[in-house]
mmCIF file of N, CA and C in Angstrom:
data_model
loop_
_atom_site.group_PDB
_atom_site.id
_atom_site.type_symbol
_atom_site.label_atom_id
_atom_site.label_comp_id
_atom_site.label_asym_id
_atom_site.label_seq_id
_atom_site.Cartn_x
_atom_site.Cartn_y
_atom_site.Cartn_z
ATOM 1 N N MET A 1 -18.188 -11.088 0.786
ATOM 2 C CA MET A 1 -16.802 -11.038 0.390
ATOM 3 C C MET A 1 -16.646 -10.347 -0.963
ATOM 4 N N ALA A 2 -17.705 -10.396 -1.783
ATOM 5 C CA ALA A 2 -17.643 -9.739 -3.081
ATOM 6 C C ALA A 2 -17.524 -8.235 -2.919
ATOM 7 N N ALA A 3 -18.157 -7.691 -1.867
ATOM 8 C CA ALA A 3 -18.070 -6.254 -1.616
ATOM 9 C C ALA A 3 -16.645 -5.851 -1.265
ATOM 10 N N VAL A 4 -15.959 -6.716 -0.518
ATOM 11 C CA VAL A 4 -14.568 -6.434 -0.151
ATOM 12 C C VAL A 4 -13.694 -6.400 -1.396
ATOM 13 N N ALA A 5 -13.891 -7.366 -2.285
ATOM 14 C CA ALA A 5 -13.096 -7.418 -3.512
ATOM 15 C C ALA A 5 -13.365 -6.203 -4.386
ATOM 16 N N ALA A 6 -14.636 -5.793 -4.461
ATOM 17 C CA ALA A 6 -14.987 -4.630 -5.277
ATOM 18 C C ALA A 6 -14.386 -3.356 -4.691
ATOM 19 N N ALA A 7 -14.453 -3.219 -3.363
ATOM 20 C CA ALA A 7 -13.880 -2.038 -2.715
ATOM 21 C C ALA A 7 -12.369 -2.001 -2.888
ATOM 22 N N ALA A 8 -11.733 -3.161 -2.764
ATOM 23 C CA ALA A 8 -10.283 -3.226 -2.923
ATOM 24 C C ALA A 8 -9.882 -2.898 -4.353
ATOM 25 N N ALA A 9 -10.648 -3.395 -5.321
ATOM 26 C CA ALA A 9 -10.337 -3.118 -6.720
ATOM 27 C C ALA A 9 -10.499 -1.634 -7.027
ATOM 28 N N ALA A 10 -11.536 -1.023 -6.474
ATOM 29 C CA ALA A 10 -11.754 0.411 -6.693
ATOM 30 C C ALA A 10 -10.640 1.240 -6.073
ATOM 31 N N ALA A 11 -10.207 0.858 -4.870
ATOM 32 C CA ALA A 11 -9.128 1.588 -4.204
ATOM 33 C C ALA A 11 -7.815 1.422 -4.963
ATOM 34 N N ALA A 12 -7.557 0.217 -5.456
ATOM 35 C CA ALA A 12 -6.334 -0.021 -6.214
ATOM 36 C C ALA A 12 -6.340 0.767 -7.512
ATOM 37 N N ALA A 13 -7.501 0.843 -8.168
ATOM 38 C CA ALA A 13 -7.600 1.602 -9.418
ATOM 39 C C ALA A 13 -7.403 3.090 -9.156
ATOM 40 N N ALA A 14 -7.935 3.591 -8.071
ATOM 41 C CA ALA A 14 -7.783 5.008 -7.734
ATOM 42 C C ALA A 14 -6.337 5.339 -7.400
ATOM 43 N N ALA A 15 -5.637 4.401 -6.770
ATOM 44 C CA ALA A 15 -4.260 4.656 -6.366
ATOM 45 C C ALA A 15 -3.313 4.706 -7.556
ATOM 46 N N SER A 16 -3.681 4.038 -8.657
ATOM 47 C CA SER A 16 -2.785 4.000 -9.811
ATOM 48 C C SER A 16 -3.280 4.896 -10.941
ATOM 49 N N ALA A 17 -3.980 5.951 -10.630
ATOM 50 C CA ALA A 17 -4.629 6.797 -11.622
ATOM 51 C C ALA A 17 -3.728 7.659 -12.497
ATOM 52 N N PRO A 18 -2.588 8.190 -12.047
ATOM 53 C CA PRO A 18 -1.875 9.191 -12.835
ATOM 54 C C PRO A 18 -1.414 8.744 -14.214
ATOM 55 N N GLY A 19 -1.432 7.479 -14.522
ATOM 56 C CA GLY A 19 -1.028 7.028 -15.841
ATOM 57 C C GLY A 19 0.271 6.251 -15.794
ATOM 58 N N ALA A 20 0.681 5.790 -16.958
ATOM 59 C CA ALA A 20 1.883 4.978 -17.025
ATOM 60 C C ALA A 20 3.110 5.811 -16.728
ATOM 61 N N MET A 21 3.971 5.254 -15.940
ATOM 62 C CA MET A 21 5.190 5.946 -15.560
ATOM 63 C C MET A 21 6.337 4.946 -15.687
ATOM 64 N N PRO A 22 7.459 5.350 -16.212
ATOM 65 C CA PRO A 22 8.576 4.418 -16.320
ATOM 66 C C PRO A 22 8.921 3.842 -14.954
ATOM 67 N N PRO A 23 9.283 2.551 -14.883
ATOM 68 C CA PRO A 23 9.587 1.926 -13.602
ATOM 69 C C PRO A 23 10.690 2.648 -12.837
ATOM 70 N N SER A 24 11.618 3.272 -13.544
ATOM 71 C CA SER A 24 12.716 3.956 -12.866
ATOM 72 C C SER A 24 12.240 5.190 -12.118
ATOM 73 N N VAL A 25 11.016 5.641 -12.416
ATOM 74 C CA VAL A 25 10.486 6.837 -11.781
ATOM 75 C C VAL A 25 9.762 6.496 -10.489
ATOM 76 N N ALA A 26 9.236 5.286 -10.404
ATOM 77 C CA ALA A 26 8.469 4.897 -9.228
ATOM 78 C C ALA A 26 9.341 5.020 -7.986
ATOM 79 N N PRO A 27 8.748 5.453 -6.859
ATOM 80 C CA PRO A 27 9.536 5.610 -5.644
ATOM 81 C C PRO A 27 10.135 4.284 -5.237
ATOM 82 N N SER A 28 11.368 4.325 -4.810
ATOM 83 C CA SER A 28 12.056 3.089 -4.462
ATOM 84 C C SER A 28 12.281 3.009 -2.964
ATOM 85 N N ALA A 29 11.222 3.221 -2.201
ATOM 86 C CA ALA A 29 11.331 3.107 -0.752
ATOM 87 C C ALA A 29 11.620 1.660 -0.415
ATOM 88 N N ALA A 30 12.576 1.466 0.447
ATOM 89 C CA ALA A 30 12.925 0.113 0.842
ATOM 90 C C ALA A 30 11.736 -0.508 1.566
ATOM 91 N N ALA A 31 11.440 -1.736 1.205
ATOM 92 C CA ALA A 31 10.320 -2.415 1.833
ATOM 93 C C ALA A 31 10.673 -2.717 3.284
ATOM 94 N N PRO A 32 9.718 -2.481 4.185
ATOM 95 C CA PRO A 32 10.009 -2.690 5.589
ATOM 96 C C PRO A 32 10.117 -4.164 5.924
ATOM 97 N N PRO A 33 10.995 -4.517 6.848
ATOM 98 C CA PRO A 33 11.079 -5.916 7.261
ATOM 99 C C PRO A 33 9.906 -6.222 8.180
ATOM 100 N N PHE A 34 9.133 -7.222 7.830
ATOM 101 C CA PHE A 34 7.974 -7.581 8.626
ATOM 102 C C PHE A 34 8.206 -8.920 9.292
ATOM 103 N N PRO A 35 7.640 -9.095 10.474
ATOM 104 C CA PRO A 35 7.737 -10.399 11.116
ATOM 105 C C PRO A 35 6.894 -11.403 10.364
ATOM 106 N N ALA A 36 7.278 -12.653 10.446
ATOM 107 C CA ALA A 36 6.490 -13.698 9.807
ATOM 108 C C ALA A 36 5.164 -13.823 10.533
ATOM 109 N N ALA A 37 4.167 -14.267 9.813
ATOM 110 C CA ALA A 37 2.855 -14.461 10.418
ATOM 111 C C ALA A 37 2.954 -15.555 11.466
ATOM 112 N N PRO A 38 2.116 -15.493 12.512
ATOM 113 C CA PRO A 38 2.158 -16.524 13.539
ATOM 114 C C PRO A 38 1.893 -17.894 12.942
ATOM 115 N N ALA A 39 2.510 -18.895 13.507
ATOM 116 C CA ALA A 39 2.361 -20.249 12.996
ATOM 117 C C ALA A 39 0.949 -20.751 13.242
ATOM 118 N N ALA A 40 0.435 -21.500 12.286
ATOM 119 C CA ALA A 40 -0.917 -22.037 12.431
ATOM 120 C C ALA A 40 -0.954 -23.000 13.604
ATOM 121 N N GLY A 41 -1.988 -22.855 14.406
ATOM 122 C CA GLY A 41 -2.142 -23.760 15.535
ATOM 123 C C GLY A 41 -1.300 -23.392 16.731
ATOM 124 N N SER A 42 -0.771 -22.187 16.812
ATOM 125 C CA SER A 42 0.075 -21.816 17.939
ATOM 126 C C SER A 42 -0.764 -21.203 19.048
ATOM 127 N N ALA A 43 -0.899 -21.870 20.134
ATOM 128 C CA ALA A 43 -1.549 -21.414 21.360
ATOM 129 C C ALA A 43 -2.844 -20.636 21.129
ATOM 130 N N GLY A 44 -3.741 -21.207 20.383
ATOM 131 C CA GLY A 44 -5.049 -20.599 20.215
ATOM 132 C C GLY A 44 -5.137 -19.555 19.122
ATOM 133 N N THR A 45 -4.011 -19.140 18.548
ATOM 134 C CA THR A 45 -4.078 -18.183 17.459
ATOM 135 C C THR A 45 -3.834 -18.923 16.157
ATOM 136 N N SER A 46 -4.283 -18.330 15.102
ATOM 137 C CA SER A 46 -4.043 -18.932 13.796
ATOM 138 C C SER A 46 -3.437 -17.893 12.883
ATOM 139 N N ALA A 47 -2.796 -18.352 11.846
ATOM 140 C CA ALA A 47 -2.100 -17.457 10.940
ATOM 141 C C ALA A 47 -3.076 -16.603 10.155
ATOM 142 N N PRO A 48 -2.771 -15.302 9.982
ATOM 143 C CA PRO A 48 -3.608 -14.459 9.150
ATOM 144 C C PRO A 48 -3.689 -14.977 7.723
ATOM 145 N N SER A 49 -2.681 -15.722 7.296
ATOM 146 C CA SER A 49 -2.710 -16.221 5.934
ATOM 147 C C SER A 49 -3.775 -17.292 5.766
ATOM 148 N N GLY A 50 -4.271 -17.818 6.865
ATOM 149 C CA GLY A 50 -5.305 -18.832 6.776
ATOM 150 C C GLY A 50 -6.674 -18.224 6.582
ATOM 151 N N GLY A 51 -6.953 -17.144 7.277
ATOM 152 C CA GLY A 51 -8.249 -16.496 7.172
ATOM 153 C C GLY A 51 -9.364 -17.432 7.599
ATOM 154 N N THR A 52 -10.569 -17.121 7.207
ATOM 155 C CA THR A 52 -11.678 -18.006 7.513
ATOM 156 C C THR A 52 -12.205 -18.660 6.247
ATOM 157 N N ALA A 53 -11.896 -18.094 5.098
ATOM 158 C CA ALA A 53 -12.382 -18.666 3.850
ATOM 159 C C ALA A 53 -11.391 -19.691 3.339
ATOM 160 N N GLY A 54 -11.871 -20.847 2.990
ATOM 161 C CA GLY A 54 -11.013 -21.845 2.369
ATOM 162 C C GLY A 54 -10.355 -22.769 3.363
ATOM 163 N N SER A 55 -9.670 -22.245 4.363
ATOM 164 C CA SER A 55 -8.892 -23.087 5.252
ATOM 165 C C SER A 55 -9.666 -23.508 6.480
ATOM 166 N N GLY A 56 -10.722 -22.773 6.853
ATOM 167 C CA GLY A 56 -11.508 -23.127 8.008
ATOM 168 C C GLY A 56 -10.898 -22.677 9.327
ATOM 169 N N ARG A 57 -9.740 -22.020 9.303
ATOM 170 C CA ARG A 57 -9.110 -21.535 10.530
ATOM 171 C C ARG A 57 -9.741 -20.215 10.949
ATOM 172 N N LYS A 58 -9.811 -20.013 12.250
ATOM 173 C CA LYS A 58 -10.371 -18.769 12.764
ATOM 174 C C LYS A 58 -9.295 -17.703 12.845
ATOM 175 N N VAL A 59 -9.720 -16.461 12.710
ATOM 176 C CA VAL A 59 -8.809 -15.326 12.792
ATOM 177 C C VAL A 59 -8.975 -14.710 14.172
ATOM 178 N N SER A 60 -7.886 -14.552 14.894
ATOM 179 C CA SER A 60 -7.954 -13.993 16.243
ATOM 180 C C SER A 60 -7.824 -12.473 16.208
ATOM 181 N N THR A 61 -8.137 -11.869 17.331
ATOM 182 C CA THR A 61 -7.999 -10.424 17.472
ATOM 183 C C THR A 61 -6.543 -10.005 17.289
ATOM 184 N N SER A 62 -5.622 -10.833 17.771
ATOM 185 C CA SER A 62 -4.199 -10.483 17.622
ATOM 186 C C SER A 62 -3.767 -10.537 16.156
ATOM 187 N N ASP A 63 -4.377 -11.428 15.363
ATOM 188 C CA ASP A 63 -4.080 -11.473 13.926
ATOM 189 C C ASP A 63 -4.526 -10.179 13.258
ATOM 190 N N ILE A 64 -5.720 -9.726 13.606
ATOM 191 C CA ILE A 64 -6.243 -8.486 13.035
ATOM 192 C C ILE A 64 -5.362 -7.314 13.444
ATOM 193 N N GLN A 65 -4.957 -7.283 14.724
ATOM 194 C CA GLN A 65 -4.106 -6.197 15.221
ATOM 195 C C GLN A 65 -2.751 -6.207 14.518
ATOM 196 N N LEU A 66 -2.197 -7.395 14.279
ATOM 197 C CA LEU A 66 -0.915 -7.506 13.576
ATOM 198 C C LEU A 66 -1.023 -6.905 12.182
ATOM 199 N N VAL A 67 -2.059 -7.304 11.450
ATOM 200 C CA VAL A 67 -2.228 -6.804 10.082
ATOM 201 C C VAL A 67 -2.474 -5.302 10.101
ATOM 202 N N GLN A 68 -3.262 -4.833 11.058
ATOM 203 C CA GLN A 68 -3.507 -3.388 11.164
ATOM 204 C C GLN A 68 -2.198 -2.638 11.412
ATOM 205 N N ASN A 69 -1.371 -3.150 12.298
ATOM 206 C CA ASN A 69 -0.086 -2.492 12.574
ATOM 207 C C ASN A 69 0.811 -2.487 11.344
ATOM 208 N N LEU A 70 0.818 -3.587 10.601
ATOM 209 C CA LEU A 70 1.643 -3.654 9.389
ATOM 210 C C LEU A 70 1.120 -2.694 8.320
ATOM 211 N N ILE A 71 -0.198 -2.602 8.204
ATOM 212 C CA ILE A 71 -0.792 -1.655 7.250
ATOM 213 C C ILE A 71 -0.386 -0.236 7.629
ATOM 214 N N GLU A 72 -0.447 0.088 8.917
ATOM 215 C CA GLU A 72 -0.078 1.428 9.366
ATOM 216 C C GLU A 72 1.384 1.736 9.067
ATOM 217 N N ARG A 73 2.260 0.747 9.213
ATOM 218 C CA ARG A 73 3.677 0.952 8.885
ATOM 219 C C ARG A 73 3.856 1.227 7.400
ATOM 220 N N CYS A 74 3.102 0.506 6.573
ATOM 221 C CA CYS A 74 3.174 0.733 5.126
ATOM 222 C C CYS A 74 2.638 2.121 4.771
ATOM 223 N N MET A 75 1.585 2.533 5.450
ATOM 224 C CA MET A 75 0.991 3.837 5.166
ATOM 225 C C MET A 75 1.933 4.972 5.544
ATOM 226 N N GLN A 76 2.786 4.753 6.519
ATOM 227 C CA GLN A 76 3.776 5.779 6.875
ATOM 228 C C GLN A 76 4.756 6.012 5.732
ATOM 229 N N MET A 77 4.870 5.025 4.836
ATOM 230 C CA MET A 77 5.734 5.160 3.661
ATOM 231 C C MET A 77 4.903 5.491 2.420
ATOM 232 N N TYR A 78 3.663 5.922 2.621
ATOM 233 C CA TYR A 78 2.761 6.344 1.552
ATOM 234 C C TYR A 78 2.587 5.288 0.469
ATOM 235 N N MET A 79 2.333 4.061 0.878
ATOM 236 C CA MET A 79 2.059 2.991 -0.077
ATOM 237 C C MET A 79 0.570 2.958 -0.384
ATOM 238 N N PRO A 80 0.202 2.784 -1.650
ATOM 239 C CA PRO A 80 -1.215 2.575 -1.975
ATOM 240 C C PRO A 80 -1.644 1.158 -1.580
ATOM 241 N N LEU A 81 -2.933 0.916 -1.565
ATOM 242 C CA LEU A 81 -3.474 -0.385 -1.144
ATOM 243 C C LEU A 81 -2.822 -1.539 -1.893
ATOM 244 N N LYS A 82 -2.713 -1.418 -3.195
ATOM 245 C CA LYS A 82 -2.148 -2.505 -4.008
ATOM 246 C C LYS A 82 -0.734 -2.866 -3.544
ATOM 247 N N GLU A 83 0.067 -1.854 -3.252
ATOM 248 C CA GLU A 83 1.440 -2.089 -2.792
ATOM 249 C C GLU A 83 1.459 -2.665 -1.381
ATOM 250 N N VAL A 84 0.543 -2.220 -0.520
ATOM 251 C CA VAL A 84 0.450 -2.761 0.843
ATOM 252 C C VAL A 84 0.109 -4.240 0.780
ATOM 253 N N VAL A 85 -0.879 -4.592 -0.030
ATOM 254 C CA VAL A 85 -1.303 -5.986 -0.163
ATOM 255 C C VAL A 85 -0.132 -6.840 -0.649
ATOM 256 N N SER A 86 0.566 -6.369 -1.668
ATOM 257 C CA SER A 86 1.698 -7.109 -2.220
ATOM 258 C C SER A 86 2.823 -7.259 -1.200
ATOM 259 N N THR A 87 3.129 -6.184 -0.487
ATOM 260 C CA THR A 87 4.212 -6.215 0.506
ATOM 261 C C THR A 87 3.885 -7.181 1.640
ATOM 262 N N LEU A 88 2.668 -7.118 2.150
ATOM 263 C CA LEU A 88 2.302 -8.011 3.248
ATOM 264 C C LEU A 88 2.252 -9.464 2.799
ATOM 265 N N GLN A 89 1.871 -9.679 1.550
ATOM 266 C CA GLN A 89 1.830 -11.046 1.039
ATOM 267 C C GLN A 89 3.241 -11.624 0.923
ATOM 268 N N THR A 90 4.160 -10.842 0.384
ATOM 269 C CA THR A 90 5.503 -11.376 0.161
ATOM 270 C C THR A 90 6.355 -11.396 1.423
ATOM 271 N N GLN A 91 6.241 -10.374 2.260
ATOM 272 C CA GLN A 91 7.136 -10.282 3.406
ATOM 273 C C GLN A 91 6.583 -10.891 4.690
ATOM 274 N N ALA A 92 5.261 -10.860 4.866
ATOM 275 C CA ALA A 92 4.685 -11.378 6.107
ATOM 276 C C ALA A 92 3.776 -12.580 5.853
ATOM 277 N N LYS A 93 3.672 -13.001 4.591
ATOM 278 C CA LYS A 93 2.863 -14.169 4.213
ATOM 279 C C LYS A 93 1.404 -14.017 4.653
ATOM 280 N N ILE A 94 0.849 -12.832 4.438
ATOM 281 C CA ILE A 94 -0.537 -12.559 4.803
ATOM 282 C C ILE A 94 -1.378 -12.565 3.538
ATOM 283 N N GLU A 95 -2.470 -13.296 3.580
ATOM 284 C CA GLU A 95 -3.348 -13.416 2.421
ATOM 285 C C GLU A 95 -3.856 -12.061 1.971
ATOM 286 N N PRO A 96 -3.845 -11.792 0.658
ATOM 287 C CA PRO A 96 -4.326 -10.510 0.153
ATOM 288 C C PRO A 96 -5.757 -10.184 0.580
ATOM 289 N N GLY A 97 -6.634 -11.165 0.576
ATOM 290 C CA GLY A 97 -8.024 -10.927 0.962
ATOM 291 C C GLY A 97 -8.152 -10.451 2.402
ATOM 292 N N PHE A 98 -7.313 -10.987 3.272
ATOM 293 C CA PHE A 98 -7.353 -10.593 4.678
ATOM 294 C C PHE A 98 -6.844 -9.163 4.832
ATOM 295 N N THR A 99 -5.759 -8.829 4.136
ATOM 296 C CA THR A 99 -5.226 -7.465 4.183
ATOM 297 C C THR A 99 -6.266 -6.482 3.653
ATOM 298 N N GLN A 100 -6.909 -6.819 2.550
ATOM 299 C CA GLN A 100 -7.923 -5.941 1.962
ATOM 300 C C GLN A 100 -9.108 -5.761 2.898
ATOM 301 N N LEU A 101 -9.497 -6.825 3.599
ATOM 302 C CA LEU A 101 -10.611 -6.730 4.530
ATOM 303 C C LEU A 101 -10.274 -5.810 5.699
ATOM 304 N N VAL A 102 -9.076 -5.961 6.265
ATOM 305 C CA VAL A 102 -8.662 -5.095 7.377
ATOM 306 C C VAL A 102 -8.572 -3.652 6.887
ATOM 307 N N TRP A 103 -8.000 -3.430 5.686
ATOM 308 C CA TRP A 103 -7.911 -2.082 5.107
ATOM 309 C C TRP A 103 -9.312 -1.485 4.973
ATOM 310 N N GLN A 104 -10.248 -2.278 4.436
ATOM 311 C CA GLN A 104 -11.612 -1.785 4.227
ATOM 312 C C GLN A 104 -12.248 -1.377 5.556
ATOM 313 N N LYS A 105 -12.069 -2.176 6.594
ATOM 314 C CA LYS A 105 -12.644 -1.852 7.899
ATOM 315 C C LYS A 105 -12.001 -0.591 8.473
ATOM 316 N N LEU A 106 -10.697 -0.459 8.310
ATOM 317 C CA LEU A 106 -10.015 0.760 8.770
ATOM 318 C C LEU A 106 -10.557 1.973 8.022
ATOM 319 N N GLU A 107 -10.756 1.808 6.727
ATOM 320 C CA GLU A 107 -11.249 2.908 5.903
ATOM 321 C C GLU A 107 -12.676 3.300 6.306
ATOM 322 N N GLU A 108 -13.491 2.321 6.652
ATOM 323 C CA GLU A 108 -14.858 2.604 7.100
ATOM 324 C C GLU A 108 -14.854 3.356 8.434
ATOM 325 N N GLN A 109 -13.944 2.966 9.320
ATOM 326 C CA GLN A 109 -13.886 3.567 10.653
ATOM 327 C C GLN A 109 -13.196 4.925 10.663
ATOM 328 N N ASN A 110 -12.391 5.209 9.648
ATOM 329 C CA ASN A 110 -11.608 6.450 9.596
ATOM 330 C C ASN A 110 -11.738 7.104 8.222
ATOM 331 N N ALA A 111 -12.957 7.355 7.812
ATOM 332 C CA ALA A 111 -13.224 7.842 6.452
ATOM 333 C C ALA A 111 -12.482 9.138 6.143
ATOM 334 N N GLU A 112 -12.487 10.089 7.052
ATOM 335 C CA GLU A 112 -11.821 11.374 6.813
ATOM 336 C C GLU A 112 -10.314 11.209 6.662
ATOM 337 N N PHE A 113 -9.723 10.372 7.505
ATOM 338 C CA PHE A 113 -8.285 10.135 7.407
ATOM 339 C C PHE A 113 -7.931 9.553 6.037
ATOM 340 N N PHE A 114 -8.694 8.553 5.602
ATOM 341 C CA PHE A 114 -8.387 7.904 4.333
ATOM 342 C C PHE A 114 -8.620 8.829 3.148
ATOM 343 N N LYS A 115 -9.595 9.714 3.274
ATOM 344 C CA LYS A 115 -9.814 10.698 2.211
ATOM 345 C C LYS A 115 -8.561 11.567 2.064
ATOM 346 N N ALA A 116 -8.034 12.036 3.184
ATOM 347 C CA ALA A 116 -6.805 12.842 3.159
ATOM 348 C C ALA A 116 -5.608 12.008 2.699
ATOM 349 N N TYR A 117 -5.566 10.730 3.098
ATOM 350 C CA TYR A 117 -4.455 9.851 2.706
ATOM 351 C C TYR A 117 -4.432 9.666 1.195
ATOM 352 N N HIS A 118 -5.595 9.472 0.589
ATOM 353 C CA HIS A 118 -5.657 9.295 -0.865
ATOM 354 C C HIS A 118 -5.214 10.574 -1.594
ATOM 355 N N VAL A 119 -5.526 11.726 -1.021
ATOM 356 C CA VAL A 119 -5.046 12.994 -1.597
ATOM 357 C C VAL A 119 -3.520 13.034 -1.517
ATOM 358 N N ARG A 120 -2.965 12.623 -0.374
ATOM 359 C CA ARG A 120 -1.499 12.604 -0.233
ATOM 360 C C ARG A 120 -0.852 11.660 -1.244
ATOM 361 N N LEU A 121 -1.489 10.520 -1.497
ATOM 362 C CA LEU A 121 -0.949 9.580 -2.489
ATOM 363 C C LEU A 121 -0.926 10.207 -3.877
ATOM 364 N N LYS A 122 -1.984 10.937 -4.218
ATOM 365 C CA LYS A 122 -2.026 11.604 -5.520
ATOM 366 C C LYS A 122 -0.946 12.675 -5.607
ATOM 367 N N ILE A 123 -0.751 13.411 -4.538
ATOM 368 C CA ILE A 123 0.300 14.442 -4.518
ATOM 369 C C ILE A 123 1.671 13.797 -4.660
ATOM 370 N N LYS A 124 1.883 12.675 -3.969
ATOM 371 C CA LYS A 124 3.160 11.965 -4.079
ATOM 372 C C LYS A 124 3.409 11.548 -5.524
ATOM 373 N N ASP A 125 2.374 11.006 -6.184
ATOM 374 C CA ASP A 125 2.514 10.598 -7.587
ATOM 375 C C ASP A 125 2.845 11.793 -8.479
ATOM 376 N N GLN A 126 2.226 12.934 -8.196
ATOM 377 C CA GLN A 126 2.501 14.135 -8.983
ATOM 378 C C GLN A 126 3.930 14.628 -8.771
ATOM 379 N N ILE A 127 4.415 14.541 -7.549
ATOM 380 C CA ILE A 127 5.797 14.953 -7.263
ATOM 381 C C ILE A 127 6.785 14.040 -7.984
ATOM 382 N N VAL A 128 6.509 12.739 -7.942
ATOM 383 C CA VAL A 128 7.389 11.783 -8.627
ATOM 384 C C VAL A 128 7.405 12.062 -10.126
ATOM 385 N N MET A 129 6.236 12.314 -10.703
ATOM 386 C CA MET A 129 6.159 12.612 -12.135
ATOM 387 C C MET A 129 6.866 13.926 -12.451
ATOM 388 N N PHE A 130 6.662 14.948 -11.621
ATOM 389 C CA PHE A 130 7.330 16.231 -11.826
ATOM 390 C C PHE A 130 8.843 16.058 -11.815
ATOM 391 N N ASN A 131 9.360 15.304 -10.845
ATOM 392 C CA ASN A 131 10.808 15.077 -10.765
ATOM 393 C C ASN A 131 11.326 14.340 -11.997
ATOM 394 N N TYR A 132 10.548 13.383 -12.483
ATOM 395 C CA TYR A 132 10.932 12.661 -13.689
ATOM 396 C C TYR A 132 10.998 13.615 -14.884
ATOM 397 N N LEU A 133 9.957 14.424 -15.045
ATOM 398 C CA LEU A 133 9.923 15.365 -16.170
ATOM 399 C C LEU A 133 11.031 16.405 -16.051
ATOM 400 N N LEU A 134 11.305 16.852 -14.859
ATOM 401 C CA LEU A 134 12.390 17.803 -14.642
ATOM 402 C C LEU A 134 13.738 17.193 -15.024
ATOM 403 N N GLU A 135 13.921 15.941 -14.655
ATOM 404 C CA GLU A 135 15.166 15.252 -15.019
ATOM 405 C C GLU A 135 15.294 15.130 -16.535
ATOM 406 N N GLN A 136 14.194 14.810 -17.210
ATOM 407 C CA GLN A 136 14.211 14.727 -18.659
ATOM 408 C C GLN A 136 14.558 16.080 -19.286
ATOM 409 N N GLN A 137 13.998 17.146 -18.731
ATOM 410 C CA GLN A 137 14.273 18.499 -19.228
ATOM 411 C C GLN A 137 15.753 18.844 -19.058
ATOM 412 N N VAL A 138 16.320 18.500 -17.927
ATOM 413 C CA VAL A 138 17.748 18.767 -17.675
ATOM 414 C C VAL A 138 18.600 18.045 -18.706
ATOM 415 N N HIS A 139 18.269 16.790 -18.982
ATOM 416 C CA HIS A 139 19.039 16.022 -19.978
ATOM 417 C C HIS A 139 18.911 16.648 -21.368
ATOM 418 N N ARG A 140 17.729 17.081 -21.729
ATOM 419 C CA ARG A 140 17.531 17.692 -23.051
ATOM 420 C C ARG A 140 18.260 19.024 -23.154
ATOM 421 N N MET A 141 18.233 19.786 -22.079
ATOM 422 C CA MET A 141 18.924 21.086 -22.097
ATOM 423 C C MET A 141 20.439 20.884 -22.190
ATOM 424 N N SER A 142 20.951 19.872 -21.483
ATOM 425 C CA SER A 142 22.391 19.641 -21.541
ATOM 426 C C SER A 142 22.811 19.062 -22.902
ATOM 427 N N ASP A 143 21.921 18.328 -23.562
ATOM 428 C CA ASP A 143 22.221 17.797 -24.884
ATOM 429 C C ASP A 143 22.257 18.900 -25.930
ATOM 430 N N LYS A 144 21.429 19.952 -25.779
ATOM 431 C CA LYS A 144 21.422 21.063 -26.720
ATOM 432 C C LYS A 144 22.691 21.875 -26.645
ATOM 433 N N GLY A 145 23.290 21.909 -25.462
ATOM 434 C CA GLY A 145 24.504 22.707 -25.271
ATOM 435 C C GLY A 145 25.745 22.064 -25.858
ATOM 436 N N LYS A 146 25.645 20.836 -26.283
ATOM 437 C CA LYS A 146 26.829 20.127 -26.816
ATOM 438 C C LYS A 146 26.971 20.285 -28.286
#
């Protein structure tokens, strides 16, 4: 489990690399509405928020598939790992460790895709920063004209 935490921390650090950016600049994509996690003890399945560590509940294949589908929906909105983990925790009540584990397995199975995805995330951050700087330039230019 320590390897999962280390991999997740490295991915989160890589996703937030461009530097400090004012909160107003960060993309404000509306968070997707996610279904609640399945109830614990419901017909042989257990909640992804339970996981296997700590609670002793087993994780079913459908739990893994649910988290994978939610991760894929977040990735369509170009969310970095840290944001995916936070979104799934708050909206679908899925434990961060479980989300990170599913992400890590997806990344292992689709290394080339994730390499390209991380490049897209960096490009998105650069576009957001460029737009912010352009807006600042417009304000400064309009202030000089007054």
